[in-house]
Coordinates of C-alpha atoms and ligand atoms in Angstrom, one line a residue:
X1 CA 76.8 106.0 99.1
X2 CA 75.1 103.0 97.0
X3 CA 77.2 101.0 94.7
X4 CA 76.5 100.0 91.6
X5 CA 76.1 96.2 90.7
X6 CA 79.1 95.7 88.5
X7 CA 77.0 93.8 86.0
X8 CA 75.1 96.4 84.8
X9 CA 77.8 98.1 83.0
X10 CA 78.3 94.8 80.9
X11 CA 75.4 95.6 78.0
X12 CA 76.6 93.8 75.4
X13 CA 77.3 90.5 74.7
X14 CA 81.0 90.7 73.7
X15 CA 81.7 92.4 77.2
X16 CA 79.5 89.6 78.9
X17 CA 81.7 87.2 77.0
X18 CA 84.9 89.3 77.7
X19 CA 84.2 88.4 81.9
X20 CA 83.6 84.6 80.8
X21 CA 86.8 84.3 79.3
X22 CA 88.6 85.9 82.0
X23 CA 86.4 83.9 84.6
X24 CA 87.4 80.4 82.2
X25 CA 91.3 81.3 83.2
X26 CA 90.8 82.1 86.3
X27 CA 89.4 78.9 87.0
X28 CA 92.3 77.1 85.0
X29 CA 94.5 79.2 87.7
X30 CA 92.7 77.5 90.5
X31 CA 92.9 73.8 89.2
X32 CA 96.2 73.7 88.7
X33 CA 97.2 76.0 91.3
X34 CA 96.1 74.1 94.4
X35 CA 99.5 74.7 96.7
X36 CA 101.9 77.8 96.4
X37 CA 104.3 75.5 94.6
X38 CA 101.9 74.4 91.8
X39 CA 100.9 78.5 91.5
X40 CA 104.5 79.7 91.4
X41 CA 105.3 77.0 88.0
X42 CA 102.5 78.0 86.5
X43 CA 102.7 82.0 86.4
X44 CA 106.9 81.7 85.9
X45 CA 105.6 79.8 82.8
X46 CA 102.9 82.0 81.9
X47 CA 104.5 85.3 82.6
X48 CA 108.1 84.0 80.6
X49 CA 105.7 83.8 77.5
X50 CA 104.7 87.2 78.7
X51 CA 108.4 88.1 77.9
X52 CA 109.2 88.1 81.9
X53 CA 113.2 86.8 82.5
X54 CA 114.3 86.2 85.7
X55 CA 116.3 88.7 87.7
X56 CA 119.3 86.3 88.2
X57 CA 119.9 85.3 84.4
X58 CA 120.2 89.2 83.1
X59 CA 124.2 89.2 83.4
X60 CA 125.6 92.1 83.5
X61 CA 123.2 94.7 80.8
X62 CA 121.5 96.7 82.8
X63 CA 117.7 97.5 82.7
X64 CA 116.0 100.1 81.4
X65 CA 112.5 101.3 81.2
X66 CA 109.9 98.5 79.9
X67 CA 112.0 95.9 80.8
X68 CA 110.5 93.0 83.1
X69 CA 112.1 91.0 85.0
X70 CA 110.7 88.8 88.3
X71 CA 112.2 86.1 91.0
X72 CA 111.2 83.7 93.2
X73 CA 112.0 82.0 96.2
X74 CA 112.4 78.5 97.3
X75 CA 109.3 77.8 95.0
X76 CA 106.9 79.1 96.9
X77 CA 107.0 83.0 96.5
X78 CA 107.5 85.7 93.5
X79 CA 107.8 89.1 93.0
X80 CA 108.1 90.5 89.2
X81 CA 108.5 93.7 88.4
X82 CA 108.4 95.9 84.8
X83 CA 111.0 98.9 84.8
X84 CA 109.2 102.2 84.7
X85 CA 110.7 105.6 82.9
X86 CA 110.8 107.5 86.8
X87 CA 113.5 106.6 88.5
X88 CA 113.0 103.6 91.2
X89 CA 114.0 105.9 94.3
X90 CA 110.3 107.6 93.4
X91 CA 108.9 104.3 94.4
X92 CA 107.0 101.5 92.9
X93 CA 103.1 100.8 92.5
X94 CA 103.1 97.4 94.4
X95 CA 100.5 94.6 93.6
X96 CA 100.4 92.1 96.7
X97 CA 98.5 89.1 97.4
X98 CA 99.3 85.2 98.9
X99 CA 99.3 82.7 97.4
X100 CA 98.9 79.7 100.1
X101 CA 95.0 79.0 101.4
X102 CA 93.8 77.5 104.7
X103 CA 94.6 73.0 103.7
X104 CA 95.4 69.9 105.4
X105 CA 99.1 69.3 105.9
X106 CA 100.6 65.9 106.4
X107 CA 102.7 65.3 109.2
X108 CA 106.5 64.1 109.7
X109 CA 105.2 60.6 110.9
X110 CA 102.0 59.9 109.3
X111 CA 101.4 56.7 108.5
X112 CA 99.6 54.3 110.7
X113 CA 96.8 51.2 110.6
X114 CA 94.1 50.8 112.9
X115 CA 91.3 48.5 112.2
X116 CA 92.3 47.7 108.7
X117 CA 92.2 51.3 107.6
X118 CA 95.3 53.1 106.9
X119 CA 95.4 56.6 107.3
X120 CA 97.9 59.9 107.3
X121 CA 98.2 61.9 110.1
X122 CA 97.5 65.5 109.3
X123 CA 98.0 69.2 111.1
X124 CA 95.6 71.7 109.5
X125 CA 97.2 74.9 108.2
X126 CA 95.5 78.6 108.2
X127 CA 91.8 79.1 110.0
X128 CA 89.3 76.5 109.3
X129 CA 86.3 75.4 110.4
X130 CA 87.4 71.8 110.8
X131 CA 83.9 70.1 110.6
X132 CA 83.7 71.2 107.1
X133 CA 86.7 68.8 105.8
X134 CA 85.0 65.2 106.5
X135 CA 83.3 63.3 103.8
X136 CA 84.8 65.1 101.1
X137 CA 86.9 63.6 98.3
X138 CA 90.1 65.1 98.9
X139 CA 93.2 65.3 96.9
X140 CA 97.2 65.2 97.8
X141 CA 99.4 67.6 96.3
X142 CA 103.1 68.5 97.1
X143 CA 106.4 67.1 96.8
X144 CA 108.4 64.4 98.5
X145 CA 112.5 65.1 98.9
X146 CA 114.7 62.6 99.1
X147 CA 118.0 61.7 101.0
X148 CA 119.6 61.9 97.2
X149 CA 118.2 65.5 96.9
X150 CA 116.1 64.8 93.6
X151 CA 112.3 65.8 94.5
X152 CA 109.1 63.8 93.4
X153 CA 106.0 65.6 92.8
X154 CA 102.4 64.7 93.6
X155 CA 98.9 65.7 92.4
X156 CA 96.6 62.5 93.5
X157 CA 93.1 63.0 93.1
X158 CA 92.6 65.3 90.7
X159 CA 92.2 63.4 87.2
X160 CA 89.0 61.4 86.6
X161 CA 90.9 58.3 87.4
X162 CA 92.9 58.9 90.1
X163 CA 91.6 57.7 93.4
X164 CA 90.7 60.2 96.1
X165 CA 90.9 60.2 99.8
X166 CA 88.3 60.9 102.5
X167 CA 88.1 61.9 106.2
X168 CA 84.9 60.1 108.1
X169 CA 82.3 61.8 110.2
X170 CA 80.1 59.8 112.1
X171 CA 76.7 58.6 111.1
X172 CA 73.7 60.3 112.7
X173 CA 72.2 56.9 114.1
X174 CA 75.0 57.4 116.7
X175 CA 76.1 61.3 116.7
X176 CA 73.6 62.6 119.0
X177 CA 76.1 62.9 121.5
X178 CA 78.6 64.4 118.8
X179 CA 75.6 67.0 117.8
X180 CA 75.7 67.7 121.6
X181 CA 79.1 69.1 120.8
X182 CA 80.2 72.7 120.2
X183 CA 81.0 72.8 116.6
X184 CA 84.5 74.0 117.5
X185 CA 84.7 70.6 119.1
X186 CA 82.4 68.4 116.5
X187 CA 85.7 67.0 114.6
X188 CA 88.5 67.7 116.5
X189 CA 92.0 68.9 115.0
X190 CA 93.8 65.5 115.6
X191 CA 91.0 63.5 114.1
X192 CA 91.5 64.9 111.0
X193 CA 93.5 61.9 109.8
X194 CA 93.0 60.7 106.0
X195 CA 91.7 57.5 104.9
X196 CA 94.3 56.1 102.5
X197 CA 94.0 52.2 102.1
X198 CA 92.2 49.4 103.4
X199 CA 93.4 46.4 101.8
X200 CA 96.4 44.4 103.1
X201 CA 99.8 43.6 101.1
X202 CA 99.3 39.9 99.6
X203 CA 102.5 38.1 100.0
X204 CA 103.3 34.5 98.6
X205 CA 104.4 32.0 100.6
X206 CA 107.6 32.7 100.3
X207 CA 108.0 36.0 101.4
X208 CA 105.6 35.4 104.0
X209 CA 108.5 33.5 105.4
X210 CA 110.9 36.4 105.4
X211 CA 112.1 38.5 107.8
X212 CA 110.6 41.5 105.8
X213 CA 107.4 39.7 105.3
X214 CA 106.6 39.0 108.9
X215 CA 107.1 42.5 109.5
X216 CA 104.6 43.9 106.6
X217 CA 102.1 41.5 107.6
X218 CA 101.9 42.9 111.7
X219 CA 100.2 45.6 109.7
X220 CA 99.1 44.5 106.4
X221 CA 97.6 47.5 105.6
X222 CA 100.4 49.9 105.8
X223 CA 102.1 47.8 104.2
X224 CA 100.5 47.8 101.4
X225 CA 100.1 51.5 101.3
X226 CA 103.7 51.8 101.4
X227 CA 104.1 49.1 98.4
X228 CA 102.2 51.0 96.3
X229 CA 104.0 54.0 97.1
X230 CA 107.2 52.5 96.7
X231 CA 106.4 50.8 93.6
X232 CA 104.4 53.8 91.7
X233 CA 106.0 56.3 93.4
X234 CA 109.2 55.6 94.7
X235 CA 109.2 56.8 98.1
X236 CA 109.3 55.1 101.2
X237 CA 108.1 55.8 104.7
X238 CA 111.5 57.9 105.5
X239 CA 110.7 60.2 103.1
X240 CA 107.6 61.7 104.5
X241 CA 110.3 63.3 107.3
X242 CA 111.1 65.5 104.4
X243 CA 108.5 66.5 102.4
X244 CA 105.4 68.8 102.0
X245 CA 102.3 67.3 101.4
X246 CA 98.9 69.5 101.2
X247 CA 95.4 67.7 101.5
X248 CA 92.8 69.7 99.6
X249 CA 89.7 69.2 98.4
X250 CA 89.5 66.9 95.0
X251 CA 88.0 68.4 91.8
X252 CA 87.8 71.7 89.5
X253 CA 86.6 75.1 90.2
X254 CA 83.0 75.3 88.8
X255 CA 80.9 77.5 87.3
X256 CA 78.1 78.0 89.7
X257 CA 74.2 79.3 89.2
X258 CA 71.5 79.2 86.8
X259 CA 73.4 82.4 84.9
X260 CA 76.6 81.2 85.9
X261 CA 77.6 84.4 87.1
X262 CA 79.5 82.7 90.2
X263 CA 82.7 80.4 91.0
X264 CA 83.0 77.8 93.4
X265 CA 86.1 76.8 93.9
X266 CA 89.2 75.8 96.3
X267 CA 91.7 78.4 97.4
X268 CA 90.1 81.6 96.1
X269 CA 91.6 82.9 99.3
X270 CA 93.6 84.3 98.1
X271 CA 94.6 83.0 94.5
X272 CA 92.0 85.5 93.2
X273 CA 93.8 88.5 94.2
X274 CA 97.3 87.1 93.1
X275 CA 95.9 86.0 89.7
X276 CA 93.9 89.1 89.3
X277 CA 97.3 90.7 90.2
X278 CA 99.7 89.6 87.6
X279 CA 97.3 89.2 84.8
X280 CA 96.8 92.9 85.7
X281 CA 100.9 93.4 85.4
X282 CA 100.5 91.5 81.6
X283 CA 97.8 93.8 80.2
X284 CA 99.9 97.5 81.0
X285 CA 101.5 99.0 78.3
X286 CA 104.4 101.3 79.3
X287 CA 104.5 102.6 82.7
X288 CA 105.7 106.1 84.8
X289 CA 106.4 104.6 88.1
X290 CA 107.8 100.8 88.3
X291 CA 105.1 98.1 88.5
X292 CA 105.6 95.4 90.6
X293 CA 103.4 92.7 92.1
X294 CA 104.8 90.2 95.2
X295 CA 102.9 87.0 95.4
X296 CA 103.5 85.5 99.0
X297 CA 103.8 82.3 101.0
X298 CA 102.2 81.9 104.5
X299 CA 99.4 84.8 105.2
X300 CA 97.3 82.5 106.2
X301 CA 100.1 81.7 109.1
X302 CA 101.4 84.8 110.0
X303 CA 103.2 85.6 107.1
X304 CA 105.7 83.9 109.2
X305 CA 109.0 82.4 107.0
X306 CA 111.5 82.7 104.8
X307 CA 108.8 82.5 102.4
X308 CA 106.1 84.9 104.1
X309 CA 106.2 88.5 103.6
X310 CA 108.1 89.3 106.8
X311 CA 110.9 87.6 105.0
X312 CA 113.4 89.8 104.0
X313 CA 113.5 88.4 100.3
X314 CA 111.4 91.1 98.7
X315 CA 113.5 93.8 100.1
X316 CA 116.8 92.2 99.0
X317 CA 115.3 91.8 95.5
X318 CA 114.5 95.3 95.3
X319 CA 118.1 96.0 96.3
X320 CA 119.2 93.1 93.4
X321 CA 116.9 95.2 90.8
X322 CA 118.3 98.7 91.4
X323 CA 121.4 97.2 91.1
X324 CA 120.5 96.3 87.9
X325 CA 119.3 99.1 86.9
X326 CA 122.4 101.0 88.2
X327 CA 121.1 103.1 90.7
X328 CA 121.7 101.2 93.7
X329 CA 122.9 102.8 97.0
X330 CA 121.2 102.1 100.5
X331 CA 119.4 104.8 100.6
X332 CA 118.0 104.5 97.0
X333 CA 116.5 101.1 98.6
X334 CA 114.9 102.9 101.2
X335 CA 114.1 106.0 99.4
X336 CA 112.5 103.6 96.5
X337 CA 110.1 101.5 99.8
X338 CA 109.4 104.3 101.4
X339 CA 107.9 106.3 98.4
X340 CA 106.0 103.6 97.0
X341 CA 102.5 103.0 96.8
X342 CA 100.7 99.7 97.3
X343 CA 97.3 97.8 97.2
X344 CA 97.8 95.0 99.4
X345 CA 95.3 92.8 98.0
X346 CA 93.3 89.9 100.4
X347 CA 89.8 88.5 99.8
X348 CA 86.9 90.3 101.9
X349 CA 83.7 88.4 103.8
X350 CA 80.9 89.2 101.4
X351 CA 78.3 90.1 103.2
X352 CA 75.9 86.8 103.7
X353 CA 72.1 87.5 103.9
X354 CA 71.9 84.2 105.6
X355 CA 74.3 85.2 108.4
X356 CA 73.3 89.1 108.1
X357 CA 74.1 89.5 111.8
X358 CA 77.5 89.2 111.3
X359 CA 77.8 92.3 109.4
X360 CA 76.7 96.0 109.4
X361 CA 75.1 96.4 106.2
X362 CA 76.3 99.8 105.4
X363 CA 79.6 98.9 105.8
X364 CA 79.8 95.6 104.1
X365 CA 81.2 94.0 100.7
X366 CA 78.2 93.3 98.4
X367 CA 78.8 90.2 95.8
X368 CA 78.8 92.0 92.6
X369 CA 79.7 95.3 93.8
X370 CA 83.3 95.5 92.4
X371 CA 86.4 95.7 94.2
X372 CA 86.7 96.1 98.1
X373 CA 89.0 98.1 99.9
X374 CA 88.9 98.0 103.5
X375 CA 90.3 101.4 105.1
X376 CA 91.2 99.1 108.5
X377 CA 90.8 95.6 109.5
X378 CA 91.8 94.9 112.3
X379 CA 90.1 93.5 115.7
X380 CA 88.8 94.8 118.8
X381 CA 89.5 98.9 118.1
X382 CA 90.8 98.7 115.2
X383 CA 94.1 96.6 116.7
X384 CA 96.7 95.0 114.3
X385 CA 95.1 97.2 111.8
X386 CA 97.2 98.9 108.6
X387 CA 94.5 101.8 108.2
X388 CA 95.2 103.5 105.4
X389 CA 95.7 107.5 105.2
X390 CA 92.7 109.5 103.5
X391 CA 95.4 111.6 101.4
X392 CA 96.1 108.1 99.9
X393 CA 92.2 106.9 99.5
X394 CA 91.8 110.1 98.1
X395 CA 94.3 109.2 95.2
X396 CA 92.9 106.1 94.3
X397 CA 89.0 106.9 94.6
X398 CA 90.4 109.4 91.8
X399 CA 92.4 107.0 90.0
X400 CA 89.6 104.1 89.9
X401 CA 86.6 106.5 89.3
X402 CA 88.6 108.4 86.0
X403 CA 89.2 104.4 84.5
X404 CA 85.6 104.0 85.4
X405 CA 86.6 100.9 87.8
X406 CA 83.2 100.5 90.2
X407 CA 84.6 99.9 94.2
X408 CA 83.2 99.3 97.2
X409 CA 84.5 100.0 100.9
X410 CA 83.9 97.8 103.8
X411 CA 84.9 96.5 106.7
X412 CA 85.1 92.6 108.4
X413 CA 81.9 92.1 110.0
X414 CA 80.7 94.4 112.6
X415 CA 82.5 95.9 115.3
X416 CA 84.1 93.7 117.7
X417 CA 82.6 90.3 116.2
X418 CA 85.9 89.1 114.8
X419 CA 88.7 90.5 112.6
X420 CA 92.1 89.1 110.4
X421 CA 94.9 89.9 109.2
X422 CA 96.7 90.8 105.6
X423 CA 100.1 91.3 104.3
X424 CA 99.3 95.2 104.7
X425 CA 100.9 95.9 107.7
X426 CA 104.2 94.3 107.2
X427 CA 105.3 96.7 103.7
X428 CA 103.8 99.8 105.9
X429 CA 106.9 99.2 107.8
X430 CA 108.7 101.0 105.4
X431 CA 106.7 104.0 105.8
X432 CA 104.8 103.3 102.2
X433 CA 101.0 104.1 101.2
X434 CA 99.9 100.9 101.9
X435 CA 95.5 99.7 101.6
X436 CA 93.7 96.8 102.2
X437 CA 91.7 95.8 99.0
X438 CA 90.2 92.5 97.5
X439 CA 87.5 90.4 95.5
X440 CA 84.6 89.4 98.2
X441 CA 84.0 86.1 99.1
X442 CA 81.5 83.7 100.3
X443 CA 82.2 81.0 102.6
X444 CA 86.0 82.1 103.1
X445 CA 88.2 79.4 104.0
X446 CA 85.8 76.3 103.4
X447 CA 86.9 74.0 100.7
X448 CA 85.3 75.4 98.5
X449 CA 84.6 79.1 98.6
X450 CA 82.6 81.6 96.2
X451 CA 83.6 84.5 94.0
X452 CA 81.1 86.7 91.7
X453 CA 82.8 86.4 88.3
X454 CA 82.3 90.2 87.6
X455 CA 83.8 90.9 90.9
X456 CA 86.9 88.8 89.6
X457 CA 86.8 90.6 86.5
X458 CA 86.4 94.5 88.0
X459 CA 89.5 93.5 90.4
X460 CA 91.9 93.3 87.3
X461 CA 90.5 96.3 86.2
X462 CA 91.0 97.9 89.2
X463 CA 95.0 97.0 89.3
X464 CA 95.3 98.0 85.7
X465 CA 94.5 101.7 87.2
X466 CA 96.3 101.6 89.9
X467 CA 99.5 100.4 88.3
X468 CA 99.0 103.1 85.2
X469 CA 97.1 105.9 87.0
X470 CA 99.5 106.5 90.3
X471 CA 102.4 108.4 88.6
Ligands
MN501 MN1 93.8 85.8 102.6
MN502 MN1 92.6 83.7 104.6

């Protein structure tokens, strides 16, 4: 039941360089990718150079086998799909992954002084463990709308002269009582507020005088935090009621290790699995069954939304395609769902020799070790679980070992210490094949989390199968 190390199959120097340059856009991915937003631009780019059109601008010609087609919704999600020769009611070969990752968000009402430091409000989104997100440049991404319905876009932080912001901890000299703490209780959610200025407006004398000016200088430094953003940016304080800021951590992913063979970087969870997915959906020439890969909004919420997967958008764009292709009736729809096969793919705890406890070794994603499916996930017996059926593990153990794709099994940590959630359970409503699978990760949901760039690499692989091999 060993696994093999993923690396030893790469014996040559082109195939070592072959992972690097897959690793190298992967990492591209990830810096300019750091909200759902920012990943669904840049795959609509890259997969419309990939001759992908979107579903809505086809007219009236109908679509036929290697055509490819995909749509999104409000920004923030995407499904594409590429038109098989079997007719849809067979079913598809689904790709699935999200595309949000455990961040910061700003609130309605943010902005406030105290002390001469001005800072924004925040309410953390997804599971984090909120010491880790003081003291760390951090970055602000997302988009401001405004009463006149245009939309302004922000990426602070991120290029070598932009300024970043910063949460504080406390210094040692007077934390013992802080280390006294639980660490669920170290930094509390509500004092995760972001430092954002610290120096006041400077009026003249003039509009000192004002009515304005009196106001702005009550609290200077606000003030001038909203200056700038008025001035640079053209928002004002209003605005923040309707917008969608994400605070994440400042910088770009990084090579990591004396042999490099690692990535460090923000969001991993679970842009690995959605970049591994489509890139997948580029490389397969003609298929049987219809390949389609849904990149989501929300997971790490509850796949909650219009945007989530328990929104009924990916449904009523399978209806919209079959329409298209001229074969739609009801029941197609749920013949087409119900007869499909999917990998719904989510990142998996790699198993962490400094926290070995956590985990049952046997039973546990290596680093290196390929592509992880989890049968079950699930908490406390299994509960909330999709647990796949063997019959369907049996097809793709076949599929994967004939492309010579090296996989591992596991599960999340031992029995009864913990558990999560995926996507997986929502599309086994509809009575499809549906597994758990997934690059491993170190240090999931911390701002910076690690990936093995093999692992990265045998995951596309691994999707490039399934897609072609199920027929
Ligand atoms: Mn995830
Ligand atoms: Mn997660």
């Amino acid at each position: 039941m060993e696994r093999k190390n993923c690396w030893e199959d790469i014996t040559t120097r082109a195939k070592e360089k072959e992972v690097d340059r897959f690793a190298k856009g992967y990492m591209e991915f990830l810096n300019n990718g750091k909200t759902e937003r920012e990943c669904v631009d840049q795959i609509v780019n890259r997969i419309e150079e990939a001759g992908y059109t979107e579903l809505s601008k086809i007219g009236k010609k109908k679509l036929k086998a290697g055509d490819k087609v995909y749509a999104t919704w409000m920004n923030k999600t995407l499904v594409m799909f590429q038109i098989g020769k079997k007719p849809l009611q067979e079913g598809l070969n689904i790709l699935g992954a999200h595309i949000d990752s455990p961040r910061l968000d700003v609130k309605q009402n943010p902005l406030y002084e105290d002390n001469g430091i001005a800072y924004l409000d925040t309410h953390y989104y997804g599971g984090i463990k909120k010491y880790q997100w003081v003291t760390l440049p951090l970055a602000i991404h997302g988009v401001v709308v405004k009463k006149d319905g245009t939309t302004v876009e922000l990426a602070i932080g991120e290029d070598e002269d932009d300024p970043v912001f910063f949460i504080s901890d406390l210094l040692p000299h007077l934390g013992a009582e802080q280390m006294d703490k639980k660490a669920a209780k170290v930094i509390e959610g509500e004092a995760l507020d972001l430092i954002v200025g610290n120096k006041p407006i400077i009026l003249d004398k003039k509009a000192k005088e004002t009515e304005e000016g009196k106001k702005a200088a009550k609290e200077a430094v606000k003030s001038g935090v909203l200056d700038i953003l008025k001035n640079q940016y053209d928002i004002e304080e209003e605005d923040f009621i309707s917008a969608e800021l994400e605070i994440v951590p400042a910088g770009k992913a990084r090579e990591a290790g004396f042999d490099r063979s690692m990535i460090l970087g923000y969001g991993q969870d679970d842009r690995v699995c959605a970049y591994t997915s489509y890139e997948a959906m580029l490389e397969i020439g003609a298929v049987d069954r219809t390949a389609c890969c849904i990149l989501v909004d929300k997971e790490e919420i509850g796949s909650v939304g219009a945007t989530g997967m328990q929104s009924k958008f990916f449904e009523n764009t399978v209806a919209e395609l079959m329409d298209a292709c001229g074969c739609y009736s009801e029941l197609a729809v749920r013949k087409c769902l119900a007869n499909s096969y999917m990998l719904s793919s989510d990142v998996s705890a790699a198993f962490d020799p400094s926290y070995a406890s956590a985990f049952e070794k046997k039973n546990a994603a290596i680093l290196g070790k390929g592509i992880v499916f989890n049968k079950f996930t699930g908490a406390r017996g299994k509960s909330g679980s999709n647990d796949a059926n063997a019959e369907y593990i049996g097809i793709i153990r076949k599929v994967l070992d004939d492309a010579k794709v090296n996989f591992q099994t596991a599960e999340l940590g031992k029995v009864d210490v913990g558990g999560g959630g995926t996507i997986a359970y929502i599309l086994a409503l509809y009575g499809m094949n549906v597994i758990d699978s997934g690059v491993a990760v170190l240090n999931m949901h911390a701002p910076w989390e690690a990936t093995s760039k093999i692992d990265v690499y045998e995951a596309k692989r691994a999707y490039i199968a399934f897609l072609n091999g199920i027929k």
